[in-house]
CSV table of C-alpha atoms in Angstrom, one decimal:
chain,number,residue,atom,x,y,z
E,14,UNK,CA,12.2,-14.5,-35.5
E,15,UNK,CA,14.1,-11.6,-33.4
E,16,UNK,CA,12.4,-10.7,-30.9
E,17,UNK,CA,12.5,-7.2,-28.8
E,18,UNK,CA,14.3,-6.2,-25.7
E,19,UNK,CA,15.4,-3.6,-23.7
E,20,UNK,CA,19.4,-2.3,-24.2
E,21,UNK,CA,20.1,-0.2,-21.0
E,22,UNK,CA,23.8,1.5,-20.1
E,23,UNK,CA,23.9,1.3,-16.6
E,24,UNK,CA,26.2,2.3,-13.9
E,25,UNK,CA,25.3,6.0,-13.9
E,26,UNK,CA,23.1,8.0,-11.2
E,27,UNK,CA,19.4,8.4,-12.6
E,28,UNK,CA,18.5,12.2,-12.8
E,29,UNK,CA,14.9,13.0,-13.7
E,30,UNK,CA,11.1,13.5,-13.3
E,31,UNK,CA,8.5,10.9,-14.4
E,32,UNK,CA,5.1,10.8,-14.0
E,33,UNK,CA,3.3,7.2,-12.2
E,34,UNK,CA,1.0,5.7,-14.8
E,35,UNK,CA,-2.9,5.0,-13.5
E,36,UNK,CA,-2.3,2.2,-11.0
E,37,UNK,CA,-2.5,-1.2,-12.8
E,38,UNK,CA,-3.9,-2.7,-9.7
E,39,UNK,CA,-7.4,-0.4,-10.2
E,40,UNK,CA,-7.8,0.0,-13.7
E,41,UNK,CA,-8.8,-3.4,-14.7
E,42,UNK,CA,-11.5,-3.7,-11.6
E,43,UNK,CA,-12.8,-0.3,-12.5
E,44,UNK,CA,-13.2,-1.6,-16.2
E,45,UNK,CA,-14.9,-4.7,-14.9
E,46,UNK,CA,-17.3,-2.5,-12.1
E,47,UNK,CA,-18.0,-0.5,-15.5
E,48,UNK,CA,-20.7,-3.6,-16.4
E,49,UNK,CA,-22.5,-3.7,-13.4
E,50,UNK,CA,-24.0,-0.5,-14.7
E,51,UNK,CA,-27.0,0.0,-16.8
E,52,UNK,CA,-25.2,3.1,-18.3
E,53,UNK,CA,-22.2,4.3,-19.4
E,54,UNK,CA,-18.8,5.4,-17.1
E,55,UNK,CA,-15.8,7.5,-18.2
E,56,UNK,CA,-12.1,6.5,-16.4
E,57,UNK,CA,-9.7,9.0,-16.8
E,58,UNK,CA,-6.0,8.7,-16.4
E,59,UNK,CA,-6.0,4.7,-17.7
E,60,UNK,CA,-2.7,3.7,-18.1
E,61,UNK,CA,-1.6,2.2,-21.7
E,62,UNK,CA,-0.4,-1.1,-20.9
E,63,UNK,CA,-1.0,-4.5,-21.6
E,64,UNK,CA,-3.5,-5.6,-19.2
E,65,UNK,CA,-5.8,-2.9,-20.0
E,66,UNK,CA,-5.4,-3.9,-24.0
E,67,UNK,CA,-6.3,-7.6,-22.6
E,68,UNK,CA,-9.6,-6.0,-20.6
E,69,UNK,CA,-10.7,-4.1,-23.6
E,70,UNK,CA,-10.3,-7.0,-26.1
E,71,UNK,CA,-12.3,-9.3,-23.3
E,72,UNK,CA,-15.4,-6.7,-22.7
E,73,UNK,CA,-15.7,-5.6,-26.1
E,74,UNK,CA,-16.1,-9.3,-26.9
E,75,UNK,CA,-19.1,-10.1,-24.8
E,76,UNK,CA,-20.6,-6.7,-25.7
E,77,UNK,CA,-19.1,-3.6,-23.9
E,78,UNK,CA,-19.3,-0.4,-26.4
E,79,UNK,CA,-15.5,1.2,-25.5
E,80,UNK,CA,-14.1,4.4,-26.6
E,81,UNK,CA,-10.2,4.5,-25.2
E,82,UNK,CA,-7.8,7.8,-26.0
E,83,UNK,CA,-4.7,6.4,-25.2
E,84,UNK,CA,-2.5,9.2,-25.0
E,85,UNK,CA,-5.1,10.9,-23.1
E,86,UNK,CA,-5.8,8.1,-20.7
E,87,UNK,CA,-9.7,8.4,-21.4
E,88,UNK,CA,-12.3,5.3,-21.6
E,89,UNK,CA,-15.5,5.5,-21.7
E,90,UNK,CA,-17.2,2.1,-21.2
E,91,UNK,CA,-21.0,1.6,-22.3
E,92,UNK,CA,-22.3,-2.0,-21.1
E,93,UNK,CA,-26.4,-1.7,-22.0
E,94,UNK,CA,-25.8,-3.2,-25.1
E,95,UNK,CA,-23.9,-6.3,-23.4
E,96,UNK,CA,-25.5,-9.4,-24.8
E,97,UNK,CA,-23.0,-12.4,-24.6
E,98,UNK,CA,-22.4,-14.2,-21.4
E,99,UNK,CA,-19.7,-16.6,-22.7
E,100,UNK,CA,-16.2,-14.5,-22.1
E,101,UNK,CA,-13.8,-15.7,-24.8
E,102,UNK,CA,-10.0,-16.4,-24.3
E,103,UNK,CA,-8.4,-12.6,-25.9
E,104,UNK,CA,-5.9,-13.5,-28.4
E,105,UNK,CA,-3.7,-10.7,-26.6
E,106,UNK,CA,-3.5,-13.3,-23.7
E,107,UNK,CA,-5.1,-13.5,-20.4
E,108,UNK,CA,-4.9,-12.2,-16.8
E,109,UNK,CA,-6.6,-12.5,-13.6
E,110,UNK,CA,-9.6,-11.0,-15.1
E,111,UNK,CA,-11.6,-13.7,-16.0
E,112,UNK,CA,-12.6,-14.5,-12.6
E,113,UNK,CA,-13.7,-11.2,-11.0
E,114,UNK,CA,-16.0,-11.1,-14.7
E,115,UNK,CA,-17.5,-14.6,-13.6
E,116,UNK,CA,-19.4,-12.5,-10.0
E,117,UNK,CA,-20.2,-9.2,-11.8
E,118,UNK,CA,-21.5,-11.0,-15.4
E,119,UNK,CA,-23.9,-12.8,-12.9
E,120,UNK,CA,-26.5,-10.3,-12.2
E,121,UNK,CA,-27.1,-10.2,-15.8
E,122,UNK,CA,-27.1,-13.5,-16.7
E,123,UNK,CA,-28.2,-17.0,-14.9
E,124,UNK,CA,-25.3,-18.7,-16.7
E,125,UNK,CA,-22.0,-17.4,-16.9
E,126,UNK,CA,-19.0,-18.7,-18.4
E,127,UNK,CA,-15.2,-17.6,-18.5
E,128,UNK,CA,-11.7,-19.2,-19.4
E,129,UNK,CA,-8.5,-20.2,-17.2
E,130,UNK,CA,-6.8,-17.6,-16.2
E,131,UNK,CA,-3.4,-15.9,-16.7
E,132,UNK,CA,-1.5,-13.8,-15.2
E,133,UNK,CA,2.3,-14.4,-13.4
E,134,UNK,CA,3.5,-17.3,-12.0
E,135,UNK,CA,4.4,-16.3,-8.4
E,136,UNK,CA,2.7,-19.2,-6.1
E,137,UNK,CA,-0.8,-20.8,-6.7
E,138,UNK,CA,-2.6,-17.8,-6.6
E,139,UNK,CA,-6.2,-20.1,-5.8
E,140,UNK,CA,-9.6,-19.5,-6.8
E,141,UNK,CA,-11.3,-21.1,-4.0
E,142,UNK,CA,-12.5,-17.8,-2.3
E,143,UNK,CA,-14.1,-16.3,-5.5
E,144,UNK,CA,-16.4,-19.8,-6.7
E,145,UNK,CA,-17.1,-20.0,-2.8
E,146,UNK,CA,-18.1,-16.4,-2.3
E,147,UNK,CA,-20.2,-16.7,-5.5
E,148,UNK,CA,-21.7,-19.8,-3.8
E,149,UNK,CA,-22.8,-18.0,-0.8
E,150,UNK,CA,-24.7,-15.5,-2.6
E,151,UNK,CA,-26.3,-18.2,-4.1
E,152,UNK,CA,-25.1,-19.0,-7.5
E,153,UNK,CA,-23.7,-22.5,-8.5
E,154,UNK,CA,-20.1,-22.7,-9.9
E,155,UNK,CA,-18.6,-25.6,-12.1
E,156,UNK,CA,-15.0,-25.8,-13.0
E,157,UNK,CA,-13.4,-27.8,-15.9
E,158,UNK,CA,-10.0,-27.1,-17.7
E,159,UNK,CA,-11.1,-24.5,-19.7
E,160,UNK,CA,-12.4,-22.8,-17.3
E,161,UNK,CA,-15.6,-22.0,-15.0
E,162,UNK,CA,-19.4,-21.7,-15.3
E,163,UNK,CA,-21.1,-19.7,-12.5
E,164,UNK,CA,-25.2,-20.4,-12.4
E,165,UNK,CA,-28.2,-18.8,-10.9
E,166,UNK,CA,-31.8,-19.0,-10.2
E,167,UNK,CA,-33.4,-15.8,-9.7
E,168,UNK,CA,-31.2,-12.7,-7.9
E,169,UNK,CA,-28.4,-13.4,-5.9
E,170,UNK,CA,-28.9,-13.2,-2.4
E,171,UNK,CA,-27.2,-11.2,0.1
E,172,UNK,CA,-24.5,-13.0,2.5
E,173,UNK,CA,-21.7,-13.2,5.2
E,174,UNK,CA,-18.5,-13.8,3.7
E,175,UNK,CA,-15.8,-14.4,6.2
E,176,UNK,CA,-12.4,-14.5,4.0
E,177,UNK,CA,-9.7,-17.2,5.1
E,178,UNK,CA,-7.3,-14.5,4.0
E,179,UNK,CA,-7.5,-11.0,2.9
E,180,UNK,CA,-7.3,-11.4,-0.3
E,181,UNK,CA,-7.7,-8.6,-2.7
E,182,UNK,CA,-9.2,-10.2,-5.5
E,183,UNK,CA,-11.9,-12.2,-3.5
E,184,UNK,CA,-12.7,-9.1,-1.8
E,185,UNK,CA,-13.5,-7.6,-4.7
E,186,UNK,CA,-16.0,-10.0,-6.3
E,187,UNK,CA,-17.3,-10.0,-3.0
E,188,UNK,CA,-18.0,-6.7,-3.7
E,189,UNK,CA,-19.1,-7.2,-7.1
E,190,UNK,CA,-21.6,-10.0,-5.8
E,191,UNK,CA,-23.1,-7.8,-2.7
E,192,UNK,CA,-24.0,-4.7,-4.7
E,193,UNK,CA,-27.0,-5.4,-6.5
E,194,UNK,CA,-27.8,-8.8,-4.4
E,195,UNK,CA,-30.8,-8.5,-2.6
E,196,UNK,CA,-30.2,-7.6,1.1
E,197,UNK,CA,-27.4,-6.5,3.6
E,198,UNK,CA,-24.4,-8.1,3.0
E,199,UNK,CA,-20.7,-8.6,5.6
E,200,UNK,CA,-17.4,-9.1,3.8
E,201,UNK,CA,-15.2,-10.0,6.9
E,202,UNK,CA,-11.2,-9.9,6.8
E,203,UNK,CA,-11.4,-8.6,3.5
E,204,UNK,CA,-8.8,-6.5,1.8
E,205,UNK,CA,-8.5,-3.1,2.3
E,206,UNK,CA,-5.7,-1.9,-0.1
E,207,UNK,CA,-6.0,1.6,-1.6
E,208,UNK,CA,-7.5,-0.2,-4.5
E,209,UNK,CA,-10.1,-1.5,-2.9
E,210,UNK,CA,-11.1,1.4,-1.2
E,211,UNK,CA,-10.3,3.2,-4.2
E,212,UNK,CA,-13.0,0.7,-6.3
E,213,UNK,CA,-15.9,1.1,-3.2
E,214,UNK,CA,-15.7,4.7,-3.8
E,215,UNK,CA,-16.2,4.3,-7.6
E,216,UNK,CA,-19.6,1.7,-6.9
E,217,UNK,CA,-20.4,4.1,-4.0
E,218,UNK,CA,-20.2,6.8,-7.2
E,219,UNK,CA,-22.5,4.5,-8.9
E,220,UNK,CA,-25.5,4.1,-6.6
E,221,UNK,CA,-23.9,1.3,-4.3
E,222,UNK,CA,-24.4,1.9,-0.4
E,223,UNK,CA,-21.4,0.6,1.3
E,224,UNK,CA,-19.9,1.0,4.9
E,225,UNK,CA,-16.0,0.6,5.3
E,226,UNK,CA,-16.2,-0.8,9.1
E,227,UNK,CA,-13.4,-1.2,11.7
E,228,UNK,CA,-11.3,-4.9,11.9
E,229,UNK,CA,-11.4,-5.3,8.1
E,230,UNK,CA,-15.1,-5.4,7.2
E,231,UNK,CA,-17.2,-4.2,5.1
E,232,UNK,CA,-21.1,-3.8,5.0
E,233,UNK,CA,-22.9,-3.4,2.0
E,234,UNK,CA,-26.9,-2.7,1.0
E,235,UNK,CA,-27.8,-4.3,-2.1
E,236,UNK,CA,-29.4,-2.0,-4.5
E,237,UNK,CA,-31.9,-2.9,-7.5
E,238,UNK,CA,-29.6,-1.1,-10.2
E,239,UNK,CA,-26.0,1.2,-10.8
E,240,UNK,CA,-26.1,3.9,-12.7
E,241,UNK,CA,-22.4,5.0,-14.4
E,242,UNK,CA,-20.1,7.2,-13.1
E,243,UNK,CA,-16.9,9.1,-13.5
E,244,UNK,CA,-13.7,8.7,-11.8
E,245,UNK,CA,-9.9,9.5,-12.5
E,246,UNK,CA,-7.7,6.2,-11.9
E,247,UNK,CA,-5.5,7.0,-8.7
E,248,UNK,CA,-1.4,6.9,-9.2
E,249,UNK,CA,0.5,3.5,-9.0
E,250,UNK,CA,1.9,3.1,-5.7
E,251,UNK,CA,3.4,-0.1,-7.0
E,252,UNK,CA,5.6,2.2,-10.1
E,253,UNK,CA,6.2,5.0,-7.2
E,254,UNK,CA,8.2,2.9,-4.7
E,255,UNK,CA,10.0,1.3,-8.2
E,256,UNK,CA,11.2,4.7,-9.2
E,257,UNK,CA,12.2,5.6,-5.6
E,258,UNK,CA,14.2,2.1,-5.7
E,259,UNK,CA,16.0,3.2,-9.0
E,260,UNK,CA,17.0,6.7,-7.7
E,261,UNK,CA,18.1,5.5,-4.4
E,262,UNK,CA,20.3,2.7,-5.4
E,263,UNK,CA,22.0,4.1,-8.4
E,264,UNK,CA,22.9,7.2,-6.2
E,265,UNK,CA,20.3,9.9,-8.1
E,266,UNK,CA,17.4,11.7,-7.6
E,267,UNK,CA,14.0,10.8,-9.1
E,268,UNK,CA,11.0,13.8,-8.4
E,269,UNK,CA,8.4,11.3,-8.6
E,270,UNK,CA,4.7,12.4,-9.6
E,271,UNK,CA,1.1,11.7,-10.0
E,272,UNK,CA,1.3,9.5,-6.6
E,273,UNK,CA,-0.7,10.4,-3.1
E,274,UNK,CA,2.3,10.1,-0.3
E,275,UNK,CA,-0.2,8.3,2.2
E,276,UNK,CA,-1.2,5.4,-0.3
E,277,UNK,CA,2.8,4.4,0.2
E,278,UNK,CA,2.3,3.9,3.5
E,279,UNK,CA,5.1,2.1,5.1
E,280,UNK,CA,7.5,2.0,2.1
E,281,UNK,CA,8.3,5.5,3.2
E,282,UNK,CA,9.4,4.2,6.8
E,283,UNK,CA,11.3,1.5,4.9
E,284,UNK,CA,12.7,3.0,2.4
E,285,UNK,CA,14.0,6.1,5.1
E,286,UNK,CA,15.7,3.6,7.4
E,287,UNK,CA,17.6,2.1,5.0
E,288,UNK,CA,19.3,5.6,4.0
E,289,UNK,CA,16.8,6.6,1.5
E,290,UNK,CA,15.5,9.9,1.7
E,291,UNK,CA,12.4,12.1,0.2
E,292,UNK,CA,10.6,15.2,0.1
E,293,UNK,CA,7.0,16.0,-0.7
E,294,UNK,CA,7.2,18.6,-3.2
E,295,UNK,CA,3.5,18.9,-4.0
E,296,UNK,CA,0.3,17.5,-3.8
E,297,UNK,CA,1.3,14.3,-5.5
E,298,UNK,CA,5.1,15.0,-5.8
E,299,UNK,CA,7.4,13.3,-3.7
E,300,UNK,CA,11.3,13.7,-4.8
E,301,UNK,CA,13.2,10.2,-3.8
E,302,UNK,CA,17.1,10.3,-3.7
E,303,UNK,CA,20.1,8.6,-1.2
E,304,UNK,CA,19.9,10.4,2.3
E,305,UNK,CA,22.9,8.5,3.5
E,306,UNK,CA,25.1,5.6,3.4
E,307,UNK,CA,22.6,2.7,2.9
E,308,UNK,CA,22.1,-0.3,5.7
E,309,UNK,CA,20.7,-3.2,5.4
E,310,UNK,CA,16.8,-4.1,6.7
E,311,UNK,CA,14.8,-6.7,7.9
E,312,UNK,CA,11.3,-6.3,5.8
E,313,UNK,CA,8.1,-8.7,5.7
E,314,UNK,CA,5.7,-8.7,3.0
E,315,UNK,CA,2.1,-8.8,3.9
E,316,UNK,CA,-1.6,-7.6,3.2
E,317,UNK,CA,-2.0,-3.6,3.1
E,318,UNK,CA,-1.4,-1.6,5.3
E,319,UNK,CA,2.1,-4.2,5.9
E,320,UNK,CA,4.9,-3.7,3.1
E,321,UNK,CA,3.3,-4.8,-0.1
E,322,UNK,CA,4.5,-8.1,-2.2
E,323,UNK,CA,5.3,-6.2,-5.2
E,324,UNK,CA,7.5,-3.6,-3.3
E,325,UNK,CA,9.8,-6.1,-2.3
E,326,UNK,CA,11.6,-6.7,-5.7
E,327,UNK,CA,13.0,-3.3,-6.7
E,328,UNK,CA,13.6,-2.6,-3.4
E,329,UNK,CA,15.8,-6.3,-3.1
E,330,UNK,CA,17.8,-4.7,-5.9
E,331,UNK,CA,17.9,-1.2,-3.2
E,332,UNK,CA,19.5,-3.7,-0.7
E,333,UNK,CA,22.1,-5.3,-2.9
E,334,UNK,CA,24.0,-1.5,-2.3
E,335,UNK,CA,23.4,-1.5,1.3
E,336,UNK,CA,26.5,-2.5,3.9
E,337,UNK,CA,25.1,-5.7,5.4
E,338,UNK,CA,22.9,-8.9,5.5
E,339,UNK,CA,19.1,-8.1,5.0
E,340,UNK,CA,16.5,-10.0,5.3
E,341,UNK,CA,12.9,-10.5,3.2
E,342,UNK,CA,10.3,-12.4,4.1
E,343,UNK,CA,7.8,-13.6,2.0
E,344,UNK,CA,4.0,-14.1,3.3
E,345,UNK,CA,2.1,-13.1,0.5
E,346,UNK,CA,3.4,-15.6,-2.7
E,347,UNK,CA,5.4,-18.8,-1.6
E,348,UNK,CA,7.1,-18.9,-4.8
E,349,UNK,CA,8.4,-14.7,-5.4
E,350,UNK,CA,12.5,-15.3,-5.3
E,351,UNK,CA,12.8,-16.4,-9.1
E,352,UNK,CA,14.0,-13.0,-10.3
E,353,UNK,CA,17.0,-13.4,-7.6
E,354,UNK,CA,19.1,-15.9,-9.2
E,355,UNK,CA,18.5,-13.0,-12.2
E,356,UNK,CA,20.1,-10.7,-9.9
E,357,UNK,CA,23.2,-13.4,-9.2
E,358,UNK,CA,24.0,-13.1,-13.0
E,359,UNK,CA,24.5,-9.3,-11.9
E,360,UNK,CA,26.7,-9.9,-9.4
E,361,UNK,CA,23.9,-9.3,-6.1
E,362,UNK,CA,24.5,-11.9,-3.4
E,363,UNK,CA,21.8,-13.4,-2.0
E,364,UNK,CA,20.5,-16.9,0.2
E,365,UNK,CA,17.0,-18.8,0.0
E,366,UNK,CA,15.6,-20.4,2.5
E,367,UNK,CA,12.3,-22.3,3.5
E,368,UNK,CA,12.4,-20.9,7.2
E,369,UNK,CA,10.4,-17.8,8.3
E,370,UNK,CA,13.0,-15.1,8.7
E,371,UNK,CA,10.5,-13.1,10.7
E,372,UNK,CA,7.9,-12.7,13.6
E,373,UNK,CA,4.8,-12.2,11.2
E,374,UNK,CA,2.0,-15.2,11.2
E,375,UNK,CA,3.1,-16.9,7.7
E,376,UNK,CA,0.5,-19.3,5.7
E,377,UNK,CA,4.1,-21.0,4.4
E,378,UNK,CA,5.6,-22.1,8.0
E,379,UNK,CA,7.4,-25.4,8.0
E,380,UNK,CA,6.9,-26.1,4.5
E,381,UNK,CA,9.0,-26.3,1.9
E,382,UNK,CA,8.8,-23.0,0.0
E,383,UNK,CA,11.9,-20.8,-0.4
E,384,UNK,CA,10.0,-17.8,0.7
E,385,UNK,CA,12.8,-16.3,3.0
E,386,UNK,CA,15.8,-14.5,1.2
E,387,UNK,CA,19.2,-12.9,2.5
E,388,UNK,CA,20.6,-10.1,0.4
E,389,UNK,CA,24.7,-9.9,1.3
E,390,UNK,CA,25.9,-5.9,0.3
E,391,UNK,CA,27.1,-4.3,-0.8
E,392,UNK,CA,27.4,-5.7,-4.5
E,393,UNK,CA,28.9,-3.9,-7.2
E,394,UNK,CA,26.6,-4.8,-9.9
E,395,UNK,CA,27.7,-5.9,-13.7
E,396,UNK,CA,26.1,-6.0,-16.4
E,397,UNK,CA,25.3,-9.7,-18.3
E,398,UNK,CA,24.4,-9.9,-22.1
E,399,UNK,CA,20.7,-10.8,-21.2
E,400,UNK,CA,17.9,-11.6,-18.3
E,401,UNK,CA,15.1,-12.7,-19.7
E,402,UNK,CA,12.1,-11.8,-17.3
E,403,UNK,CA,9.6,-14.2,-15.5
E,404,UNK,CA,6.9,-12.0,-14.6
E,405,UNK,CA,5.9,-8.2,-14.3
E,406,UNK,CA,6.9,-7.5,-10.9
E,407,UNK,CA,10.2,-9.2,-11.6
E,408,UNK,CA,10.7,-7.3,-15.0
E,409,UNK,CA,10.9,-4.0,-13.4
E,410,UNK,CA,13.4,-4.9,-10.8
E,411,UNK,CA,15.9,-6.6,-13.9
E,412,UNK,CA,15.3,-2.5,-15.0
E,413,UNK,CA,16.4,-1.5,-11.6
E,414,UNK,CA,19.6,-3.7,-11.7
E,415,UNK,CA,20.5,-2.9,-15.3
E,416,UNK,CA,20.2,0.6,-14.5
E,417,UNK,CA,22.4,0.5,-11.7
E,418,UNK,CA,25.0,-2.6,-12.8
E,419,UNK,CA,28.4,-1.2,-15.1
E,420,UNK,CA,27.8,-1.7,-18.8
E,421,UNK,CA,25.0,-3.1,-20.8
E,422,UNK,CA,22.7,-5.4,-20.2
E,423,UNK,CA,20.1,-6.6,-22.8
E,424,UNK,CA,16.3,-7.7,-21.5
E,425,UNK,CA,14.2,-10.2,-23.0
E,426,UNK,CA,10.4,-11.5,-22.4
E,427,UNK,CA,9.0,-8.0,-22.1
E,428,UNK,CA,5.4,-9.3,-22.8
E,429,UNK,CA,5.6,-9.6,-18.8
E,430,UNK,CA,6.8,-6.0,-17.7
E,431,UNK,CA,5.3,-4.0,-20.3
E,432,UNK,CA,1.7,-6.0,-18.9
E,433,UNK,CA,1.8,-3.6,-15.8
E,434,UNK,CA,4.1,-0.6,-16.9
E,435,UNK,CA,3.8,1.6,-20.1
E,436,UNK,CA,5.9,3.6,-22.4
E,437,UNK,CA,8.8,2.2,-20.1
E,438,UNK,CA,11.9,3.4,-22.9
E,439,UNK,CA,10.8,7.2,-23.3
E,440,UNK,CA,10.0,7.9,-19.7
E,441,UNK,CA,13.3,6.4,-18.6
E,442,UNK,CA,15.4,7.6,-21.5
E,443,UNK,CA,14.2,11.6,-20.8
E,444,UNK,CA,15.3,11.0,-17.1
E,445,UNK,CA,19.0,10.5,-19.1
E,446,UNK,CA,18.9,6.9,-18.4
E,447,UNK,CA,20.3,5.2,-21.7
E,448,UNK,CA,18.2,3.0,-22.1
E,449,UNK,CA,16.5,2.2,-26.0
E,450,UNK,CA,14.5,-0.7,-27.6
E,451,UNK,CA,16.1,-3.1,-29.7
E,452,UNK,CA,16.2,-6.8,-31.3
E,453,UNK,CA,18.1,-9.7,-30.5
């Protein structure tokens, strides 16, 4: 059976203007904040990719009425006449999902049940804080290996949730949980990435009554019902810094829009001291290009507002062209360097190691993760016959180095990239990137 991949021509500065995609890191949690509504909600600017296929196929399964204009990015979501409590495994495949279904299904059922999840395999990526938040309010949860069965007896009851970790997706079923449980409720070190202030606004749009507090916590008034609402899916901050990477390291200039500057945050910083440079030429326009000879930096992933997990790969490949040793360090996902032996084929030099090549507090200290990486520049890049992707956030940086490396390179297991990032050949291709679909 052939099977697709991407055929890209690299080795030529990328020239264009492209257009961010609704930020894969909202749209599912808006979809899923869509059922704790007794009415309908309308999402505009929803991105065509595969995660939002696999969140359509899941709600329309247990019930959700959903009218989706792809090429106009509408959805409206009706979930009144939602009548099945048992979430199904979509044949389309599976993501993270699931889970953050299991807190919001609860307030209209006392018996919930959802499968295993998907989703890439970065690091264990535990469930812990979701069944234990969902125990607090005062459901039951029971796990097997097909998945999990949450439980209650009468309405959930409001709580204090203190996170071990700022995690974004137990922050958000705390979220789910707290809005129509009865009471005041504290998340505590909880997550407070543009998405999840982006997804308060939207339940805040829908009747909830939440406070955003100083030191990472968040107060919330349950409420007896959420109406639906209407909200436009912000820009993906995630694609942004991608397409920044891409026109910095193959020496071009990328005009970049559809993206608020201030969700990037400390990318900008980043991306400026290692030679990038940018202007904002709009509203939500930034234009990314090389500002000077490129050196090498010293980054650490970590929760928002640090320099997020799934900047760090494009912008590896953006440090392969820099004169110098950098350094990454890995505090988010112990197990995120895969893609760089990838990157070897290429011709990037780079070093694993399991020490912490920082000063950040690190959950993976003397253990025996490879969650530290040196990147040796710079590296003329060449191209190899094929790289066959691991997982989305890996896929786009193999269409970084492509891009960038002399000649062609094929790339295989696109089921992962094309996940998180839509219409990937057309947008590249009119920014006279050669890059086309074809079988292998």
């Amino acid at each position: 059976m052939k099977e697709r991949v991407y055929r890209i021509d690299g080795g030529r500065p990328v020239r264009g203007e492209i257009t961010c995609l609704g930020a894969k890191n909202f749209v599912t949690k808006a979809m899923v904040a869509s059922v704790l509504s007794d009415g309908p909600s309308t999402l505009t600017n929803v991105p065509d990719i595969g995660d939002t296929a696999i969140t359509v196929e899941m709600l329309r399964a247990i019930g959700v009425r959903i009218s989706y204009d792809g090429p106009k990015g509408v959805m409206e979501l009706d979930p009144s006449p939602v009548g099945r409590s048992a979430v199904p495994l979509p044949d389309s495949g599976s993501n993270r999902v699931p889970i953050l279904l299991l807190g919001a299904l609860l307030h209209r059922f006392e018996e919930v049940a959802v499968p295993a999840l998907g989703g890439c395999r970065i690091g264990r990526r535990p469930v812990d804080f979701h069944l234990g938040a969902i125990q607090q309010f005062g459901g039951t949860v029971e796990e097997s290996e097909d998945g999990f069965v949450a439980r209650r007896a009468g309405r959930l009851r409001a709580a204090r949730i203190v996170l071990p970790y700022p995690s974004v997706g137990a922050t958000e079923t705390s979220l789910y949980l707290a809005v129509l449980s009865e009471g005041r409720s504290l998340i505590s070190n909880a997550a407070i990435e543009p998405e999840i202030l982006e997804l308060v606004t939207m339940l805040r749009g829908m009747g909830a009554v939440i406070y955003t507090l100083p030191g990472r916590e968040i107060l919330v008034d349950g409420v007896p019902r959420l109406h639906g609402t209407t909200i436009s899916i912000l820009g993906d901050r995630i694609e942004a810094a991608s397409w920044a990477c891409l026109a910095c390291a193959s020496n071009g200039q990328i005009t970049v829009h559809g993206i608020r500057p201030e969700i990037l945050g400390n990318f900008l910083s980043h991306f400026r001291q290692v030679g990038g440079g940018f202007e904002f030429v709009g509203p939500d326009s930034i234009r990314f290009h090389r500002q000077s000879a490129l050196s090498p930096a010293v980054i650490e992933t970590d929760v928002y507002p640090g320099f997020s997990t799934d900047w760090q790969q494009p912008f590896a490949v953006l440090l392969t062209q820099a004169s110098g040793v950098s350094v990454i360090h890995e505090t988010v996902y112990e197990d995120r360097f895969g893609y760089l032996r990838a990157m070897t084929e290429l011709g990037a030099r780079s070093q694993l190691t399991t020490h912490c090549l920082g000063g950040g507090a690190c959950r993976y200290r003397n253990g025996n993760w490879e969650h530290s990486a040196l990147i040796f520049g710079p590296s003329p890049l060449r191209a190899v016959e094929c790289l066959r992707i691991p997982d989305l956030r890996a896929g786009l940086a193999y269409v970084v180095g492509a891009a960038v490396a002399s000649g062609t390179t094929k790339i295989a297991g696109l089921q992962f990239l094309e996940r998180g990032y839509g219409n990937i050949v057309p947008r590249l291709a009119a920014m006279d990137l050669r890059i086309e679909d074809a079988e292998i």
